[in-house]
Short mmCIF file of C-alpha atoms in Angstrom, two decimals:
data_model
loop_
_atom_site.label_atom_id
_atom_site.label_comp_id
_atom_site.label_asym_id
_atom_site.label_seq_id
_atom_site.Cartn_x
_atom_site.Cartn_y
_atom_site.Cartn_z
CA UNK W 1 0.91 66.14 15.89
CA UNK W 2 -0.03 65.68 12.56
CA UNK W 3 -0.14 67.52 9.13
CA UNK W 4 -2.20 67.95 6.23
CA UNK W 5 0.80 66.61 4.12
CA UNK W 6 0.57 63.12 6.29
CA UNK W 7 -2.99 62.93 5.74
CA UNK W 8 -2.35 63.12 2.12
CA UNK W 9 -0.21 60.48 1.87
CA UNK W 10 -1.67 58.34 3.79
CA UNK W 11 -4.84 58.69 1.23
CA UNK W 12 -2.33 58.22 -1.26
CA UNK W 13 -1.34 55.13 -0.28
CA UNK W 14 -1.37 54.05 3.53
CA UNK W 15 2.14 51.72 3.55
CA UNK W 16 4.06 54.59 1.98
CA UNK W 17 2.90 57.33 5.00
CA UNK W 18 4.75 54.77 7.31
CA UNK W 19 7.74 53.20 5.24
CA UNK W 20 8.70 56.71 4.60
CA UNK W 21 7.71 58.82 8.23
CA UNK W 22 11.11 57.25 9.60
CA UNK W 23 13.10 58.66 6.24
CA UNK W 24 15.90 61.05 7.80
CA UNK W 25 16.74 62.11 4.29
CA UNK W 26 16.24 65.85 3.67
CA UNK W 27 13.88 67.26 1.93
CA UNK W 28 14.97 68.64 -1.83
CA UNK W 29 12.05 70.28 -3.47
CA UNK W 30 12.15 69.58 -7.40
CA UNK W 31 11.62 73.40 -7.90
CA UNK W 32 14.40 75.50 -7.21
CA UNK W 33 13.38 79.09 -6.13
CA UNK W 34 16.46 81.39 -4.39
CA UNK W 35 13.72 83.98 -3.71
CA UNK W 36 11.70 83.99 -0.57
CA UNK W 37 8.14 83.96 -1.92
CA UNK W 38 6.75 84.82 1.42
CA UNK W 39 8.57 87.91 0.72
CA UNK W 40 7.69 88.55 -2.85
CA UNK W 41 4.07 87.88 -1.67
CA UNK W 42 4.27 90.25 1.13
CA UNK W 43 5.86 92.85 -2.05
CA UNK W 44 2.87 91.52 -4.01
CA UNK W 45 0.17 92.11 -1.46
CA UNK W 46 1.72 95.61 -0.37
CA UNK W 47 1.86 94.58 3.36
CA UNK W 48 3.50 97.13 5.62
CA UNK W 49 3.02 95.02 8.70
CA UNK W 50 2.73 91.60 8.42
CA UNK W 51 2.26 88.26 11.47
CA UNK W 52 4.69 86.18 10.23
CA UNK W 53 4.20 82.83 11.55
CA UNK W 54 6.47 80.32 12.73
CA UNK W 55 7.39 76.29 13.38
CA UNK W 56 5.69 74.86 16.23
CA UNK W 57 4.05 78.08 16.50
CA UNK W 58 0.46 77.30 18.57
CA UNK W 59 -2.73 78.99 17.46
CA UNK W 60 -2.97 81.07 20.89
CA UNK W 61 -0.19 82.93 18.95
CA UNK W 62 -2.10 84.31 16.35
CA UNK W 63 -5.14 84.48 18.51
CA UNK W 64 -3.03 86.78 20.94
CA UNK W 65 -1.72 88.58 18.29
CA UNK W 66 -4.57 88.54 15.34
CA UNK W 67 -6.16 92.39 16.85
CA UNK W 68 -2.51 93.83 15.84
CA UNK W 69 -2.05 92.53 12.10
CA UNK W 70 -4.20 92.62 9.18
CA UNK W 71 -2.14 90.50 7.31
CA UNK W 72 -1.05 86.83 8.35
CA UNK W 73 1.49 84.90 6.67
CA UNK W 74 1.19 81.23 8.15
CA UNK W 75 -0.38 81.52 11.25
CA UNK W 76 -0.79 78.07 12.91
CA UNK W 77 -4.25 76.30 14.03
CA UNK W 78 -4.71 73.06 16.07
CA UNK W 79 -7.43 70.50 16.30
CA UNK W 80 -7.86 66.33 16.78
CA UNK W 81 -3.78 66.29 16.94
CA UNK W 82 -3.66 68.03 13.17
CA UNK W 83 -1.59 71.19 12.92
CA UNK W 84 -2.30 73.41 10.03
CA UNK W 85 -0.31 76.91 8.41
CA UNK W 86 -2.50 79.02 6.15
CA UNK W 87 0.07 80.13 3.50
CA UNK W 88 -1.29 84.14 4.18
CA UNK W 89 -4.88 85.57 5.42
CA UNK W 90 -5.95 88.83 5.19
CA UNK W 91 -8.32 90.24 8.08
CA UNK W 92 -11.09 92.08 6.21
CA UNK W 93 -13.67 92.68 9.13
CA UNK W 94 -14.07 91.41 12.84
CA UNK W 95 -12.85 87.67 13.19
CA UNK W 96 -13.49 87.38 9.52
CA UNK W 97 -10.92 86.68 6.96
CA UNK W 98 -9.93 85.70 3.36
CA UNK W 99 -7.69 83.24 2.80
CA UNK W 100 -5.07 82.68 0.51
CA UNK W 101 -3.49 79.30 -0.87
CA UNK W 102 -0.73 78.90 -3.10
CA UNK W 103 -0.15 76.58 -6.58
CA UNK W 104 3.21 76.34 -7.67
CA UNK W 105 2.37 76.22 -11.72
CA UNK W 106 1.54 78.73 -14.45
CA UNK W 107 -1.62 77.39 -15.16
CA UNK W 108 -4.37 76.00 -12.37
CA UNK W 109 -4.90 72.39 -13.71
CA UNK W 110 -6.37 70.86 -10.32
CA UNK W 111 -7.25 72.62 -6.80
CA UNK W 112 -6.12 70.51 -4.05
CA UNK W 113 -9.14 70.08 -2.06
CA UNK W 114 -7.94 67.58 0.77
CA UNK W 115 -6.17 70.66 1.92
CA UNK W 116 -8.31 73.92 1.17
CA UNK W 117 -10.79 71.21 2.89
CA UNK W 118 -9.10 70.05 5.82
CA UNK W 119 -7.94 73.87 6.46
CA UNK W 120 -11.89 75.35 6.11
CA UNK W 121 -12.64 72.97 8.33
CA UNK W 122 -10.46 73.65 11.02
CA UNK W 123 -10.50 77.55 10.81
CA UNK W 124 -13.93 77.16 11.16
CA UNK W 125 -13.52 75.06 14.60
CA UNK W 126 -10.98 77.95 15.99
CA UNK W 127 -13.89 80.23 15.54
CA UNK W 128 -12.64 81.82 11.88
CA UNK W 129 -15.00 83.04 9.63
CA UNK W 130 -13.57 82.69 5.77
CA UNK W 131 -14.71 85.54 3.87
CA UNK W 132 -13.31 84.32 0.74
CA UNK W 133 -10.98 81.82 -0.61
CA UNK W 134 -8.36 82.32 -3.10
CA UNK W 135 -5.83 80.70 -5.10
CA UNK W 136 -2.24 83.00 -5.78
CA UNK W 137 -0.42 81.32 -9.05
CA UNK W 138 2.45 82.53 -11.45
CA UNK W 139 2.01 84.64 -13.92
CA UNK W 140 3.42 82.41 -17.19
CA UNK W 141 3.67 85.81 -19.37
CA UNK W 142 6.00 87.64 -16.78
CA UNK W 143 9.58 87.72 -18.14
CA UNK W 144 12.22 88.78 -15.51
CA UNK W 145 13.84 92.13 -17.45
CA UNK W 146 16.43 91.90 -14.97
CA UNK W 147 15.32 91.83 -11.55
CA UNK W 148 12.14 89.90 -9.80
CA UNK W 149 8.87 92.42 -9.73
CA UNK W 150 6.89 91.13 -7.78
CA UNK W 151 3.72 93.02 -9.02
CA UNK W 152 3.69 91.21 -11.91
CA UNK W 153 5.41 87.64 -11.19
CA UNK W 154 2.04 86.29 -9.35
CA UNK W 155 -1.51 86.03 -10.54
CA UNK W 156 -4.75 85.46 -8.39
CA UNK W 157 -8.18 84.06 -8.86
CA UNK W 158 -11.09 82.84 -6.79
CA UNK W 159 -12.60 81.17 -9.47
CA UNK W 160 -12.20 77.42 -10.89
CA UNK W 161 -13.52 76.15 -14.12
CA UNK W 162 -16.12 79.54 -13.48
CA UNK W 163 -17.29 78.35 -10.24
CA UNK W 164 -16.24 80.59 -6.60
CA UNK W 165 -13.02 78.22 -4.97
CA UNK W 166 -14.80 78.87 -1.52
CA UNK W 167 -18.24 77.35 -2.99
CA UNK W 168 -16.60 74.14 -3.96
CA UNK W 169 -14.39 73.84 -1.15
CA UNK W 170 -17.87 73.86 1.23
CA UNK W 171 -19.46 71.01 -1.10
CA UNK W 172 -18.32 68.50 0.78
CA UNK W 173 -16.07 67.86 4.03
CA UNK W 174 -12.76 65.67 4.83
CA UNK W 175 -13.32 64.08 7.44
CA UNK W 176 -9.58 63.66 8.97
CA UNK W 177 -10.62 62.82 12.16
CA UNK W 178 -11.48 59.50 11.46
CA UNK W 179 -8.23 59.36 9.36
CA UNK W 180 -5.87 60.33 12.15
CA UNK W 181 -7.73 57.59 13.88
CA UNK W 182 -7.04 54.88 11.41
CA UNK W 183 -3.18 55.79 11.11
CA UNK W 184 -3.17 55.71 15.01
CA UNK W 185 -4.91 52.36 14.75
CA UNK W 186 -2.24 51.33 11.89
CA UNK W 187 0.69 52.86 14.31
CA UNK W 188 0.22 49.46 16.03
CA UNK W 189 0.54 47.24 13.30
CA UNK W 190 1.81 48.28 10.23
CA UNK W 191 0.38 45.14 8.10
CA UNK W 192 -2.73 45.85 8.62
CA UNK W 193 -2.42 49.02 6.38
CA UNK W 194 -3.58 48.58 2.84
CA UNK W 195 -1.98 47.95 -0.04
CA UNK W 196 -1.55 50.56 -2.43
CA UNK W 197 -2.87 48.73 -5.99
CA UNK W 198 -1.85 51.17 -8.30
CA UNK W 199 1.68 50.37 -7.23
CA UNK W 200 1.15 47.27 -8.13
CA UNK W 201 -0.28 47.80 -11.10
CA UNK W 202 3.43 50.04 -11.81
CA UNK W 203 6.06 49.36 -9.26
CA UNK W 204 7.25 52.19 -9.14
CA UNK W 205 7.23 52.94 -5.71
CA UNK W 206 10.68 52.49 -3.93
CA UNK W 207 8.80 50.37 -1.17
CA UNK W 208 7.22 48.22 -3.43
CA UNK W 209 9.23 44.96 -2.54
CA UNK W 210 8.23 45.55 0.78
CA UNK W 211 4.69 45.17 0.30
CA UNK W 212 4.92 42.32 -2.68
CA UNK W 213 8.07 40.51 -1.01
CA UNK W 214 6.36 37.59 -3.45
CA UNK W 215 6.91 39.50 -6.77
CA UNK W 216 10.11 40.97 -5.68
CA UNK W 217 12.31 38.62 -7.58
CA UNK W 218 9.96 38.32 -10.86
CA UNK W 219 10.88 36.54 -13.82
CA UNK W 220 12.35 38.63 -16.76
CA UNK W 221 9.16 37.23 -19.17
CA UNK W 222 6.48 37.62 -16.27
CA UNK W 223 3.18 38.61 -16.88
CA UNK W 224 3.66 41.12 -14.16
CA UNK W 225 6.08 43.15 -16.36
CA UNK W 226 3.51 43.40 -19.19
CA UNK W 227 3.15 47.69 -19.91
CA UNK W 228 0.24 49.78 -19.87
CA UNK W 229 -1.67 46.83 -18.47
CA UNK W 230 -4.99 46.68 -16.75
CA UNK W 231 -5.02 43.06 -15.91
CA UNK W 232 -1.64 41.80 -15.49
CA UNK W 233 -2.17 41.48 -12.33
CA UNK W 234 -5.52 39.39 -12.47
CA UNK W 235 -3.61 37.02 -14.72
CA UNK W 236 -0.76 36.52 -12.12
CA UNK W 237 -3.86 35.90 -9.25
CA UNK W 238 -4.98 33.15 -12.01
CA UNK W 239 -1.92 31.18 -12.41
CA UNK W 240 -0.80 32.93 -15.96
CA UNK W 241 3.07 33.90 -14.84
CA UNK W 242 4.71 34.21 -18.77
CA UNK W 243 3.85 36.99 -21.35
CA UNK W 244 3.61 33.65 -23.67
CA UNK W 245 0.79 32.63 -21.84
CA UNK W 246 -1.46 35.72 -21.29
CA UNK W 247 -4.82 35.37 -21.79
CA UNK W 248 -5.57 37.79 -25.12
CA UNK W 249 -8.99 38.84 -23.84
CA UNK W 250 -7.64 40.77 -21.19
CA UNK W 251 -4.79 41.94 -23.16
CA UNK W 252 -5.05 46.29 -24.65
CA UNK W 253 -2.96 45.40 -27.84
CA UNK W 254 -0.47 48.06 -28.26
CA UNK W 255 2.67 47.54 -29.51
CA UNK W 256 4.84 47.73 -27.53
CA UNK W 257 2.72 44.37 -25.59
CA UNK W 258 3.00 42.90 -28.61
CA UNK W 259 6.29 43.09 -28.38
CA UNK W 260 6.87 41.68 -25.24
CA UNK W 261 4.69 38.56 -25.65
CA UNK W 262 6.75 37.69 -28.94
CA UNK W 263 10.09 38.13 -27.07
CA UNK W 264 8.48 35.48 -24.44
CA UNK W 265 8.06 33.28 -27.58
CA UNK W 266 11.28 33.81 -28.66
CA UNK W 267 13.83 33.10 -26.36
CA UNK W 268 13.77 36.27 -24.72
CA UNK W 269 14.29 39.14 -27.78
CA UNK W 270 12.06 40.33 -30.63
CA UNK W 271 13.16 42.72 -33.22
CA UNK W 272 11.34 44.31 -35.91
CA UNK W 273 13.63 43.86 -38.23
CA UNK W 274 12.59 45.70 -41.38
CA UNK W 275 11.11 48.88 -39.78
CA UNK W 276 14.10 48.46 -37.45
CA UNK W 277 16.78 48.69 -40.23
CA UNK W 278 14.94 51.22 -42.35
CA UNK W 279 14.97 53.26 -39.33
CA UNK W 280 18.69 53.00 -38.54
CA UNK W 281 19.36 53.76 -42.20
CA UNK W 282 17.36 56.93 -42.20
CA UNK W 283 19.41 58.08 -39.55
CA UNK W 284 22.88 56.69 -40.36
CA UNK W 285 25.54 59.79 -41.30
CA UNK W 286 29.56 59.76 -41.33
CA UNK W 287 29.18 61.77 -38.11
CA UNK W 288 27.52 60.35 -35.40
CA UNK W 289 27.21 62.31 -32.20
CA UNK W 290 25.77 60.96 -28.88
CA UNK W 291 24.79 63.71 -26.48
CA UNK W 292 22.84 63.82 -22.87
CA UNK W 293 21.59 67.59 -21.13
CA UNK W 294 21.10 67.87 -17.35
CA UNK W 295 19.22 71.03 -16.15
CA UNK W 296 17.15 72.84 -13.31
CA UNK W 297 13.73 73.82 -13.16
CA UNK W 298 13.26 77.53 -11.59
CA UNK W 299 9.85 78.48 -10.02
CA UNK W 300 10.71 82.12 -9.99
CA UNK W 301 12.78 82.65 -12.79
CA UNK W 302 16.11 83.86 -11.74
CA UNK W 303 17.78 85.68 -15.05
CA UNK W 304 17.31 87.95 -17.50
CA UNK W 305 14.46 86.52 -20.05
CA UNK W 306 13.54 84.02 -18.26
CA UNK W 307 9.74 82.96 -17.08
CA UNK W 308 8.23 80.74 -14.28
CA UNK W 309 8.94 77.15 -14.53
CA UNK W 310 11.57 77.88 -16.80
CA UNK W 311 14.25 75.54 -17.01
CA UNK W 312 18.40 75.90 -16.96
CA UNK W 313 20.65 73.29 -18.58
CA UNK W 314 23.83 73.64 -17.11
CA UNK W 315 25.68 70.05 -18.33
CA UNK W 316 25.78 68.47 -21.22
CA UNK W 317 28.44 65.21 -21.97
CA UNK W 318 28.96 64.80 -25.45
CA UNK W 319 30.50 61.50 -27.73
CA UNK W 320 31.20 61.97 -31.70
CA UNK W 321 33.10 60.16 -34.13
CA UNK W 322 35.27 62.83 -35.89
CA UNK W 323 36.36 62.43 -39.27
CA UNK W 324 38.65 59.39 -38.96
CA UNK W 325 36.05 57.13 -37.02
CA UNK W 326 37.34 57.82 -33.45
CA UNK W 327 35.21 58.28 -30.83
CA UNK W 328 35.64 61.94 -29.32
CA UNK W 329 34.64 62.90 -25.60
CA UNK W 330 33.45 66.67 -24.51
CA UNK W 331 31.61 67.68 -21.32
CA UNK W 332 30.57 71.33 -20.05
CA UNK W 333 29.57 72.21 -16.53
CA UNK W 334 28.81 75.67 -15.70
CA UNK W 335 27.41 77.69 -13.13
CA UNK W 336 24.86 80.32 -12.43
CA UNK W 337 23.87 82.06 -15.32
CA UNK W 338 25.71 79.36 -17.85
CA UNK W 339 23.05 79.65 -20.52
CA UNK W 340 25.28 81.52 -22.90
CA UNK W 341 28.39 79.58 -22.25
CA UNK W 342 26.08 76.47 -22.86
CA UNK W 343 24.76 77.57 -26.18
CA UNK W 344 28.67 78.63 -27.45
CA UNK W 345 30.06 76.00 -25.94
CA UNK W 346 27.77 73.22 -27.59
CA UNK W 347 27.94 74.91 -30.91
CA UNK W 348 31.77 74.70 -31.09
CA UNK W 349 31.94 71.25 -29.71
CA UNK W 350 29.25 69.45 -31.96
CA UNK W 351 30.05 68.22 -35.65
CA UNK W 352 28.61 70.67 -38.03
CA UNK W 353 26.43 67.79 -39.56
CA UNK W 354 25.19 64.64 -38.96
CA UNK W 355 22.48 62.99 -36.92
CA UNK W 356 22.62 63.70 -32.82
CA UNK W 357 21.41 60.72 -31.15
CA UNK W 358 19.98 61.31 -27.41
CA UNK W 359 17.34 59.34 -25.29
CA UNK W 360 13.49 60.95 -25.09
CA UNK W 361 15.00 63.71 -27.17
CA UNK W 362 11.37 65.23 -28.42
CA UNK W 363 10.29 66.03 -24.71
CA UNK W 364 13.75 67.11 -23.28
CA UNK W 365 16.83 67.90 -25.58
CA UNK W 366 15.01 69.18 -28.16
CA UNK W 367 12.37 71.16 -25.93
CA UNK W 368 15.79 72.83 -24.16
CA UNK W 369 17.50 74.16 -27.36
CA UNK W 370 14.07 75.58 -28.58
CA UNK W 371 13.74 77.76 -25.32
CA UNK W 372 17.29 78.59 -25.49
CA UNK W 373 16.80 79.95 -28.89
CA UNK W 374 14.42 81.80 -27.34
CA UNK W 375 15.71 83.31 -24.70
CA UNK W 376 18.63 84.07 -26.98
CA UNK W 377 17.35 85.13 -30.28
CA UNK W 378 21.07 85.89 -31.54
CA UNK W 379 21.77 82.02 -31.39
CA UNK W 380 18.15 80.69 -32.48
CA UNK W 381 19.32 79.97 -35.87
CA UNK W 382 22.23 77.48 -35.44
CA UNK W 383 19.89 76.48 -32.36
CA UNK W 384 16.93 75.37 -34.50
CA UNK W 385 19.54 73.88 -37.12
CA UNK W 386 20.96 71.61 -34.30
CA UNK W 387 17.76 71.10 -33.27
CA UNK W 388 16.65 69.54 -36.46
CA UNK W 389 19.40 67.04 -36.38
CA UNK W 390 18.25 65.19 -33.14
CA UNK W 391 16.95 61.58 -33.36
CA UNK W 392 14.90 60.48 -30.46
CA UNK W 393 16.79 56.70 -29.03
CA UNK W 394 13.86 55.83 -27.36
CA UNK W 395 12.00 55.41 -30.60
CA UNK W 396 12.54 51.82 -31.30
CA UNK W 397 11.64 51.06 -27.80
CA UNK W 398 8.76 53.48 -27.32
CA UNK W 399 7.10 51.65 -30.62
CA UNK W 400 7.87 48.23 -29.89
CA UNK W 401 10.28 47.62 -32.99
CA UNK W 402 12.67 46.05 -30.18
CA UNK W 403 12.26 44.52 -26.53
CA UNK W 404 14.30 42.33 -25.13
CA UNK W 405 12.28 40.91 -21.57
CA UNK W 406 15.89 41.50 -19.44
CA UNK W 407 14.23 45.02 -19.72
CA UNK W 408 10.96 43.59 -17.53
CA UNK W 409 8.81 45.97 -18.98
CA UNK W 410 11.24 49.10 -18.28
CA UNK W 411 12.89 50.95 -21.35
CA UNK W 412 14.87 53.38 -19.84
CA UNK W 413 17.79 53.97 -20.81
CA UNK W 414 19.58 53.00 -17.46
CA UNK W 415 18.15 49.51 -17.54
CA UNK W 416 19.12 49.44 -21.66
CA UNK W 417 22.94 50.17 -20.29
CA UNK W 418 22.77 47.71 -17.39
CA UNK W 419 21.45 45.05 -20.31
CA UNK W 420 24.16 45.55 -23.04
CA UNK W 421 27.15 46.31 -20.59
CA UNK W 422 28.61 46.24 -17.65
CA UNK W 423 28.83 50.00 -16.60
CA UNK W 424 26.02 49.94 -13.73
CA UNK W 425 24.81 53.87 -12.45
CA UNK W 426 25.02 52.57 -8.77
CA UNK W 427 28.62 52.65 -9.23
CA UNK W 428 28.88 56.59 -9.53
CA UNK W 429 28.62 58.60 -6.89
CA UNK W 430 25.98 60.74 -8.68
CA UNK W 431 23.53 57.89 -9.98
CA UNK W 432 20.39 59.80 -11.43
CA UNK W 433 18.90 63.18 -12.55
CA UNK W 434 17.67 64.73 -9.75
CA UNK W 435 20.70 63.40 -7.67
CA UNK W 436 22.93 65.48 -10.52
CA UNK W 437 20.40 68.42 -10.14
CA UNK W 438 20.62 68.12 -5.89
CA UNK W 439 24.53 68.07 -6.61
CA UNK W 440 24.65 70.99 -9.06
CA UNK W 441 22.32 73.54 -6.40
CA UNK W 442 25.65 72.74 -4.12
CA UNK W 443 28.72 73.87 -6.66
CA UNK W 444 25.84 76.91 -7.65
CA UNK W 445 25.43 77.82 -3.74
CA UNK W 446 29.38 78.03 -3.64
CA UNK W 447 30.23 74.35 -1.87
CA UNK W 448 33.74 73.56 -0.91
CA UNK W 449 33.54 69.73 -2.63
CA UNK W 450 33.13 71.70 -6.11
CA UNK W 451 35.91 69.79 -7.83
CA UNK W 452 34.87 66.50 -6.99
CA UNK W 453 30.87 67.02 -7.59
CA UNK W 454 31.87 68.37 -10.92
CA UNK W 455 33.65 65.16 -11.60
CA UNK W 456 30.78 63.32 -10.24
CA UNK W 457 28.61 65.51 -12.49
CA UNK W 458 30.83 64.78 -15.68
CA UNK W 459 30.76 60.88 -14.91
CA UNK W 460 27.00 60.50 -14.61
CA UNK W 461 26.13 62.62 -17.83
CA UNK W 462 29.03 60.97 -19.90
CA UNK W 463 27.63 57.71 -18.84
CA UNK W 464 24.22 59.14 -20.29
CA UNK W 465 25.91 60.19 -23.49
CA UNK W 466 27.91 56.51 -23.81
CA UNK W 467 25.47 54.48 -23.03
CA UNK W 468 23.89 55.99 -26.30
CA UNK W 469 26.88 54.65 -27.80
CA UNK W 470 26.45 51.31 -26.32
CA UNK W 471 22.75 50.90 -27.39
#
């Protein structure tokens, strides 16, 4: 049987459904959420007595069943070897139903249509008549006072951009039959499934030498590591294989491009050296600290004055030169609620002045001590004054002031460390941030190995914070 989540990825990209249908890996979802929300729904919705529906479930269940519920909370349907869940559907008159979907955000950006589609469609062909479609969301202006209410954690519309969900929905039709078809087709030979371009325009898919065995080895100054580029690959087609050499018509211009082509001129490394040094002296200070968060993302938030979506740093490594130029070392891990013992802890552990150096610091270090301060008006002060001392380490590289084409078009700061030393993040046992956050929901659940994925924890954040150093 199939699902609606292999059709969409298979319309994602057709070689990723089947490199990654044989992945035994488990599943971590990015949002953590300790509360049921099938139960805070069913608290939401006021259900008494509710059809709770269950794996592998078939649909004659809920037909058997659907004259003794009025509420449904993912009942299964069947048809053309596609299996389907409704997330909950509420019986408002004889065989006729409305049906509810759920988007895990604050704020509806984007309806996903393949499924409200694909489901509509096969309701319809088990003989259900939708009544209504809507859309449940969270509520981004609840704060948790101290426990979850559910009354006021969700919100619901049936509306998008001022136009009924179940009107747009009906536009137009998915036709997954045929699609099941093609992947059975495919199921025979893989090769003939296409090739996903927009990973080739990015490769950033972890399958991608599989598909492009030929570009799997590229040159550091290849035209193929050329950012933000339309064309790149057109050029490589065409015979153009160095940055040196692209052709200028199809070339955007930014920056950072720039960059890159003048490294490929010159021996591999361009630096823009005046903005570059009046830069480093606007930020140079006696005390130099080097600093790296880790934290969680919470769907329903699971503290005291916290929202939706809101996020919990619980690690932060820290290097500093103290007074007489050595380097200094501090690291916090905490657990559960840690947000206080965060805040105190980083306040007595940082120099009182200078500049704090961390990597994409406007959209993550900086964002976390502003909804601390928040969240903890009592500490907002110092907060905001550490806040103001942060210089973002991506800068130079973000702007195109330096490149150096070992980086083949990536800046991050892991390939940065793998350049300028030879610490390398496949060595730790924790190699990346969702890996630290996977590790962290462990010690937080109460796991025996807590000792040694602490450790773990401390050596992947302090290699964060050094490699600041080292950059």
């Amino acid at each position: 049987m199939f699902h609606i989540s292999d059709i969409k990825k298979f319309l994602r990209c057709e070689r990723i459904y089947f490199y990654s249908k044989d992945d035994n890996n488990a599943f971590q979802p990015y949002l953590r959420s300790d509360e049921s929300i099938n139960d805070l729904l069913i608290k939401y919705f006021n259900i008494d007595n509710c059809f709770m529906g269950a794996r592998n479930d078939s649909f004659e269940r809920f037909d058997n069943e659907k004259n003794n519920y009025e509420w449904f909370c993912h009942p299964r349907f069947e048809d053309s070897e596609l299996r389907i869940n409704i997330p909950f559907m509420h019986q408002v008159g004889d065989n006729n139903y409305d049906v509810y979907f759920l988007y895990y955000g604050t704020v509806i950006k984007e309806l996903d249509l393949i499924t409200y589609r694909i489901s509509l469609k096969v309701l319809n062909k088990a003989g259900i008549d939708v009544n209504n479609i809507f859309v449940v969301y969270l509520n981004g202006d609840y704060v948790n006072d101290g426990c979850i209410n559910a009354k006021e954690l969700f919100s619901i519309t049936d509306t998008f951009k001022g136009k009924l969900i179940k009107d747009i929905v009906a536009s137009s039709d998915c036709d997954y039959e045929s699609i099941i078809k093609r992947i059975s087709d495919i199921n025979l030979d893989v090769e003939t499934a296409k090739k996903c371009k927009y990973c080739r325009q990015n490769g950033l898919c972890d399958y991608y030498n599989l598909c492009f065995p030929e570009e799997a080895k590229i040159e550091d100054d290849s035209v193929l590591t050329l950012v933000s580029s339309k064309y790149k690959n057109q050029m490589f087609d065409d015979g153009i294989i160095h940055l040196k050499d692209v052709d200028i018509d199809r070339l955007e211009g930014n920056k950072v491009q720039y960059a890159q082509i003048m490294a490929s001129k010159n021996s591999g490394r361009y630096i823009e050296k005046p903005i570059l040094k009046a830069w480093l002296d606007s930020i140079k200070s006696k005390t130099m600290s080097f600093i790296d968060f880790e934290w969680d993302r919470n769907l329903v938030p699971p503290y005291k004055n916290m929202r939706p979506m809101d996020v919990l740093c619980f690690e932060y490594a820290l290097y500093y030169f103290d007074e007489k130029g050595e380097l200094q070392h501090k690291t916090f891990v905490g657990t559960k609620d840690c947000r206080k013992e965060f805040i105190e802890s980083l306040i007595e552990n940082l120099p009182k002045e200078g500049s704090i150096l961390a990597y994409n610091a406007e959209g993550a270090e900086k964002l976390r001590l502003e909804e601390l301060g928040n969240m903890f008006p009592e500490y907002k002060e110092q907060l905001d004054s550490i806040k103001n001392r942060f210089v973002d380490l991506a800068l130079p590289f973000i702007e195109g002031l330096v490149y150096d084409t070992r980086m083949k078009g990536n800046y991050t700061l892991k390939k940065l460390v793998d350049i300028v030393s030879d610490y390398s993040y496949a060595d730790l046992e924790i190699y990346d941030g969702m890996a630290a956050v996977y590790n962290w929901r462990d010690i937080d659940k109460g796991s025996d190995k807590e000792d040694e994925i602490v450790n773990n924890l401390k050596e992947y954040c302090s290699l964060d914070a050094y490699g600041l150093f080292l950059v």
